Amino acid sequence: MLRVTVVYEAQLLRAALVDLLRSGGCSVVSSLPNWPLGRTQETTAPDVYVADAECLPPTEAASPTASASATSAAPGGSPLLALIPAQRPGVLRRAYAAGATGFVDKNGSKSRLLEAVRCVAAGERFIDDTLALGFLQAAEMPLTRRELAVLSLAAKGAPVAEIAAALYLSRGTVRNYMASVIRKVGARNRVDAIRIAQGAGWT
């Protein structure tokens, strides 16, 4: 019986996912609301981590089309199966950067999820066919790491002066980055750029 750790922030959905996996023959050894950073209280690493990709730590470094294979960032080196929301290429990018070897559409079926768990536990890759377009969109994310950092702080309501201080930039440089972001994502203004980036899962 495969040992699984579930990571899902929403308690009700996490409990439902646990029940689904158990009904499919998996042993859920723990369920967590947040991605475990560093050591965990688990005495033995699970065979698979099944995680909502939106719980994974954000990153701007990796591309799903990179030639180098990603390594699992899960504690104990266990393989990671990520649950991907529809039309969120930024979240898909985050899952890839975290070292996921399985990618399952949240709108998929129970049978697809269980198949993915078995594949990932066996050391194989699993990618839902419905996520192919998302991989292409994730690879085409137009913003640089610095632009994303500026936009992420702006999305939290930070004014230009605060962003400049946090990133050790001049106010003029921050404004230039914001102008570049607005142009690249095709936004009307700063607020629209934040909306577009959040909708794609980039911030």
mmCIF file of C-alpha atoms in Angstrom:
data_model
loop_
_atom_site.group_PDB
_atom_site.id
_atom_site.type_symbol
_atom_site.label_atom_id
_atom_site.label_comp_id
_atom_site.label_asym_id
_atom_site.label_seq_id
_atom_site.Cartn_x
_atom_site.Cartn_y
_atom_site.Cartn_z
ATOM 1 C CA MET A 1 0.000 0.000 0.000
ATOM 2 C CA LEU A 2 1.425 3.369 -1.044
ATOM 3 C CA ARG A 3 2.123 5.836 1.755
ATOM 4 C CA VAL A 4 0.996 9.374 0.886
ATOM 5 C CA THR A 5 1.309 12.776 2.534
ATOM 6 C CA VAL A 6 -1.327 15.300 1.447
ATOM 7 C CA VAL A 7 -0.660 19.047 1.386
ATOM 8 C CA TYR A 8 -3.714 21.247 0.859
ATOM 9 C CA GLU A 9 -4.513 24.537 2.577
ATOM 10 C CA ALA A 10 -8.317 24.339 2.602
ATOM 11 C CA GLN A 11 -9.271 21.951 5.401
ATOM 12 C CA LEU A 12 -12.511 20.676 3.849
ATOM 13 C CA LEU A 13 -10.888 19.957 0.478
ATOM 14 C CA ARG A 14 -7.878 18.410 2.190
ATOM 15 C CA ALA A 15 -10.142 16.019 4.096
ATOM 16 C CA ALA A 16 -11.985 15.124 0.884
ATOM 17 C CA LEU A 17 -8.695 14.414 -0.878
ATOM 18 C CA VAL A 18 -7.565 12.205 1.997
ATOM 19 C CA ASP A 19 -10.810 10.218 1.786
ATOM 20 C CA LEU A 20 -10.470 9.881 -1.986
ATOM 21 C CA LEU A 21 -6.919 8.542 -1.743
ATOM 22 C CA ARG A 22 -7.814 6.103 1.015
ATOM 23 C CA SER A 23 -10.755 4.796 -0.981
ATOM 24 C CA GLY A 24 -8.311 4.162 -3.827
ATOM 25 C CA GLY A 25 -6.085 1.978 -1.673
ATOM 26 C CA CYS A 26 -3.521 4.512 -0.483
ATOM 27 C CA SER A 27 -2.379 4.948 3.102
ATOM 28 C CA VAL A 28 -2.450 8.654 3.986
ATOM 29 C CA VAL A 29 0.205 8.991 6.679
ATOM 30 C CA SER A 30 -0.319 12.720 7.255
ATOM 31 C CA SER A 31 -2.147 15.751 5.894
ATOM 32 C CA LEU A 32 -0.725 19.255 6.105
ATOM 33 C CA PRO A 33 -2.157 22.730 5.399
ATOM 34 C CA ASN A 34 1.213 24.110 4.236
ATOM 35 C CA TRP A 35 4.210 22.846 2.315
ATOM 36 C CA PRO A 36 6.783 21.452 4.787
ATOM 37 C CA LEU A 37 9.998 23.459 4.742
ATOM 38 C CA GLY A 38 12.956 21.587 6.168
ATOM 39 C CA ARG A 39 12.530 18.687 8.536
ATOM 40 C CA THR A 40 9.094 17.294 9.367
ATOM 41 C CA GLN A 41 7.782 15.180 12.218
ATOM 42 C CA GLU A 42 7.318 12.183 9.918
ATOM 43 C CA THR A 43 9.574 9.333 11.006
ATOM 44 C CA THR A 44 9.527 7.742 7.552
ATOM 45 C CA ALA A 45 9.263 9.628 4.291
ATOM 46 C CA PRO A 46 6.067 8.864 2.336
ATOM 47 C CA ASP A 47 6.157 7.225 -1.058
ATOM 48 C CA VAL A 48 4.537 10.320 -2.596
ATOM 49 C CA TYR A 49 3.632 13.866 -1.625
ATOM 50 C CA VAL A 50 0.318 14.917 -3.181
ATOM 51 C CA ALA A 51 0.179 18.700 -2.964
ATOM 52 C CA ASP A 52 -1.971 21.536 -4.170
ATOM 53 C CA ALA A 53 0.509 23.421 -6.345
ATOM 54 C CA GLU A 54 -0.716 26.712 -4.886
ATOM 55 C CA CYS A 55 0.740 25.587 -1.526
ATOM 56 C CA LEU A 56 4.227 25.267 -2.985
ATOM 57 C CA PRO A 57 6.821 27.992 -2.383
ATOM 58 C CA PRO A 58 6.846 30.644 -5.128
ATOM 59 C CA THR A 59 9.781 30.803 -7.502
ATOM 60 C CA GLU A 60 10.755 32.658 -10.654
ATOM 61 C CA ALA A 61 13.784 30.579 -11.579
ATOM 62 C CA ALA A 62 12.636 27.550 -13.540
ATOM 63 C CA SER A 63 10.938 26.867 -16.831
ATOM 64 C CA PRO A 64 8.903 23.718 -17.591
ATOM 65 C CA THR A 65 10.774 23.331 -20.853
ATOM 66 C CA ALA A 66 14.247 23.442 -19.315
ATOM 67 C CA SER A 67 16.438 20.570 -20.425
ATOM 68 C CA ALA A 68 17.813 19.775 -16.988
ATOM 69 C CA SER A 69 15.634 17.488 -14.932
ATOM 70 C CA ALA A 70 14.260 18.934 -11.701
ATOM 71 C CA THR A 71 14.962 17.246 -8.390
ATOM 72 C CA SER A 72 12.329 16.874 -5.721
ATOM 73 C CA ALA A 73 12.294 19.553 -3.046
ATOM 74 C CA ALA A 74 10.107 17.368 -0.827
ATOM 75 C CA PRO A 75 11.532 16.412 2.571
ATOM 76 C CA GLY A 76 13.264 13.047 2.476
ATOM 77 C CA GLY A 77 13.541 13.184 -1.311
ATOM 78 C CA SER A 78 10.056 11.734 -1.825
ATOM 79 C CA PRO A 79 8.533 12.347 -5.272
ATOM 80 C CA LEU A 80 6.019 15.168 -5.592
ATOM 81 C CA LEU A 81 2.674 15.002 -7.408
ATOM 82 C CA ALA A 82 1.225 18.481 -7.916
ATOM 83 C CA LEU A 83 -2.461 19.294 -8.336
ATOM 84 C CA ILE A 84 -2.712 22.070 -10.922
ATOM 85 C CA PRO A 85 -5.642 24.534 -11.191
ATOM 86 C CA ALA A 86 -6.960 25.277 -14.661
ATOM 87 C CA GLN A 87 -5.455 28.202 -16.580
ATOM 88 C CA ARG A 88 -2.805 29.077 -13.969
ATOM 89 C CA PRO A 89 0.495 28.729 -15.873
ATOM 90 C CA GLY A 90 2.385 30.506 -13.110
ATOM 91 C CA VAL A 91 1.305 27.850 -10.620
ATOM 92 C CA LEU A 92 2.349 25.124 -13.058
ATOM 93 C CA ARG A 93 5.739 26.794 -13.331
ATOM 94 C CA ARG A 94 5.996 26.841 -9.529
ATOM 95 C CA ALA A 95 5.269 23.102 -9.334
ATOM 96 C CA TYR A 96 7.947 22.342 -11.898
ATOM 97 C CA ALA A 97 10.458 24.479 -10.036
ATOM 98 C CA ALA A 98 9.628 22.629 -6.806
ATOM 99 C CA GLY A 99 10.689 19.379 -8.477
ATOM 100 C CA ALA A 100 7.282 17.828 -9.182
ATOM 101 C CA THR A 101 7.419 14.743 -11.396
ATOM 102 C CA GLY A 102 3.633 14.429 -11.630
ATOM 103 C CA PHE A 103 1.128 17.064 -12.747
ATOM 104 C CA VAL A 104 -2.601 16.405 -12.387
ATOM 105 C CA ASP A 105 -5.417 18.709 -13.479
ATOM 106 C CA LYS A 106 -7.600 19.624 -10.486
ATOM 107 C CA ASN A 107 -10.610 19.147 -12.749
ATOM 108 C CA GLY A 108 -9.564 15.601 -13.594
ATOM 109 C CA SER A 109 -11.071 12.318 -12.455
ATOM 110 C CA LYS A 110 -10.346 10.180 -9.399
ATOM 111 C CA SER A 111 -8.942 7.446 -11.628
ATOM 112 C CA ARG A 112 -6.437 9.854 -13.196
ATOM 113 C CA LEU A 113 -5.265 10.991 -9.765
ATOM 114 C CA LEU A 114 -4.770 7.432 -8.524
ATOM 115 C CA GLU A 115 -2.977 6.483 -11.741
ATOM 116 C CA ALA A 116 -0.692 9.487 -11.272
ATOM 117 C CA VAL A 117 0.081 8.545 -7.662
ATOM 118 C CA ARG A 118 1.121 5.050 -8.737
ATOM 119 C CA CYS A 119 3.251 6.336 -11.616
ATOM 120 C CA VAL A 120 5.071 8.936 -9.531
ATOM 121 C CA ALA A 121 5.652 6.471 -6.691
ATOM 122 C CA ALA A 122 7.249 4.096 -9.215
ATOM 123 C CA GLY A 123 9.689 6.818 -10.293
ATOM 124 C CA GLU A 124 7.871 7.673 -13.520
ATOM 125 C CA ARG A 125 6.631 11.038 -14.775
ATOM 126 C CA PHE A 126 2.943 11.789 -15.171
ATOM 127 C CA ILE A 127 1.457 14.779 -16.987
ATOM 128 C CA ASP A 128 -2.255 15.216 -17.630
ATOM 129 C CA ASP A 129 -2.975 15.750 -21.318
ATOM 130 C CA THR A 130 -5.156 18.734 -20.427
ATOM 131 C CA LEU A 131 -2.117 20.596 -19.050
ATOM 132 C CA ALA A 132 -0.150 20.676 -22.318
ATOM 133 C CA LEU A 133 -1.249 24.220 -23.147
ATOM 134 C CA GLY A 134 -0.470 25.305 -19.600
ATOM 135 C CA PHE A 135 3.132 24.096 -20.004
ATOM 136 C CA LEU A 136 3.510 26.189 -23.138
ATOM 137 C CA GLN A 137 2.063 29.248 -21.416
ATOM 138 C CA ALA A 138 4.280 28.727 -18.373
ATOM 139 C CA ALA A 139 7.346 28.580 -20.585
ATOM 140 C CA GLU A 140 6.339 31.895 -22.133
ATOM 141 C CA MET A 141 6.069 33.828 -18.846
ATOM 142 C CA PRO A 142 7.357 37.243 -19.966
ATOM 143 C CA LEU A 143 8.583 38.794 -16.717
ATOM 144 C CA THR A 144 12.089 38.744 -15.272
ATOM 145 C CA ARG A 145 12.781 37.788 -11.672
ATOM 146 C CA ARG A 146 13.281 41.447 -10.721
ATOM 147 C CA GLU A 147 10.043 42.483 -12.423
ATOM 148 C CA LEU A 148 8.205 39.728 -10.565
ATOM 149 C CA ALA A 149 9.718 40.854 -7.264
ATOM 150 C CA VAL A 150 8.538 44.421 -7.864
ATOM 151 C CA LEU A 151 5.093 43.254 -8.934
ATOM 152 C CA SER A 152 4.734 40.897 -5.951
ATOM 153 C CA LEU A 153 5.390 43.733 -3.508
ATOM 154 C CA ALA A 154 3.054 46.025 -5.438
ATOM 155 C CA ALA A 155 0.349 43.352 -5.228
ATOM 156 C CA LYS A 156 0.667 43.469 -1.435
ATOM 157 C CA GLY A 157 -0.066 47.192 -1.510
ATOM 158 C CA ALA A 158 3.481 48.450 -1.066
ATOM 159 C CA PRO A 159 4.074 51.976 -2.435
ATOM 160 C CA VAL A 160 6.998 52.773 -4.722
ATOM 161 C CA ALA A 161 9.183 54.046 -1.866
ATOM 162 C CA GLU A 162 8.687 50.868 0.142
ATOM 163 C CA ILE A 163 9.381 48.629 -2.857
ATOM 164 C CA ALA A 164 12.550 50.594 -3.592
ATOM 165 C CA ALA A 165 13.784 50.205 -0.008
ATOM 166 C CA ALA A 166 12.950 46.483 0.138
ATOM 167 C CA LEU A 167 14.767 45.688 -3.124
ATOM 168 C CA TYR A 168 17.586 48.239 -2.728
ATOM 169 C CA LEU A 169 16.535 50.106 -5.848
ATOM 170 C CA SER A 170 15.918 53.746 -6.638
ATOM 171 C CA ARG A 171 12.318 54.919 -6.937
ATOM 172 C CA GLY A 172 12.898 55.708 -10.589
ATOM 173 C CA THR A 173 14.118 52.159 -11.237
ATOM 174 C CA VAL A 174 11.033 50.743 -9.546
ATOM 175 C CA ARG A 175 8.815 52.903 -11.747
ATOM 176 C CA ASN A 176 10.726 51.708 -14.817
ATOM 177 C CA TYR A 177 10.218 48.070 -13.795
ATOM 178 C CA MET A 178 6.500 48.658 -13.284
ATOM 179 C CA ALA A 179 6.238 50.333 -16.685
ATOM 180 C CA SER A 180 7.992 47.338 -18.250
ATOM 181 C CA VAL A 181 5.629 44.917 -16.486
ATOM 182 C CA ILE A 182 2.562 46.836 -17.658
ATOM 183 C CA ARG A 183 3.830 46.806 -21.239
ATOM 184 C CA LYS A 184 4.802 43.114 -21.259
ATOM 185 C CA VAL A 185 1.516 41.788 -19.888
ATOM 186 C CA GLY A 186 -0.592 44.145 -21.980
ATOM 187 C CA ALA A 187 -2.142 45.856 -18.971
ATOM 188 C CA ARG A 188 -3.773 49.275 -18.789
ATOM 189 C CA ASN A 189 -2.127 50.248 -15.517
ATOM 190 C CA ARG A 190 -0.488 48.891 -12.352
ATOM 191 C CA VAL A 191 -3.730 47.530 -10.915
ATOM 192 C CA ASP A 192 -4.551 45.744 -14.165
ATOM 193 C CA ALA A 193 -1.033 44.283 -14.320
ATOM 194 C CA ILE A 194 -1.443 42.865 -10.801
ATOM 195 C CA ARG A 195 -4.814 41.373 -11.785
ATOM 196 C CA ILE A 196 -3.337 39.701 -14.884
ATOM 197 C CA ALA A 197 -0.329 38.335 -13.001
ATOM 198 C CA GLN A 198 -2.416 36.976 -10.151
ATOM 199 C CA GLY A 199 -4.867 35.408 -12.582
ATOM 200 C CA ALA A 200 -1.990 33.550 -14.239
ATOM 201 C CA GLY A 201 -0.567 32.506 -10.873
ATOM 202 C CA TRP A 202 2.723 34.384 -11.322
ATOM 203 C CA THR A 203 2.469 36.199 -7.967
#
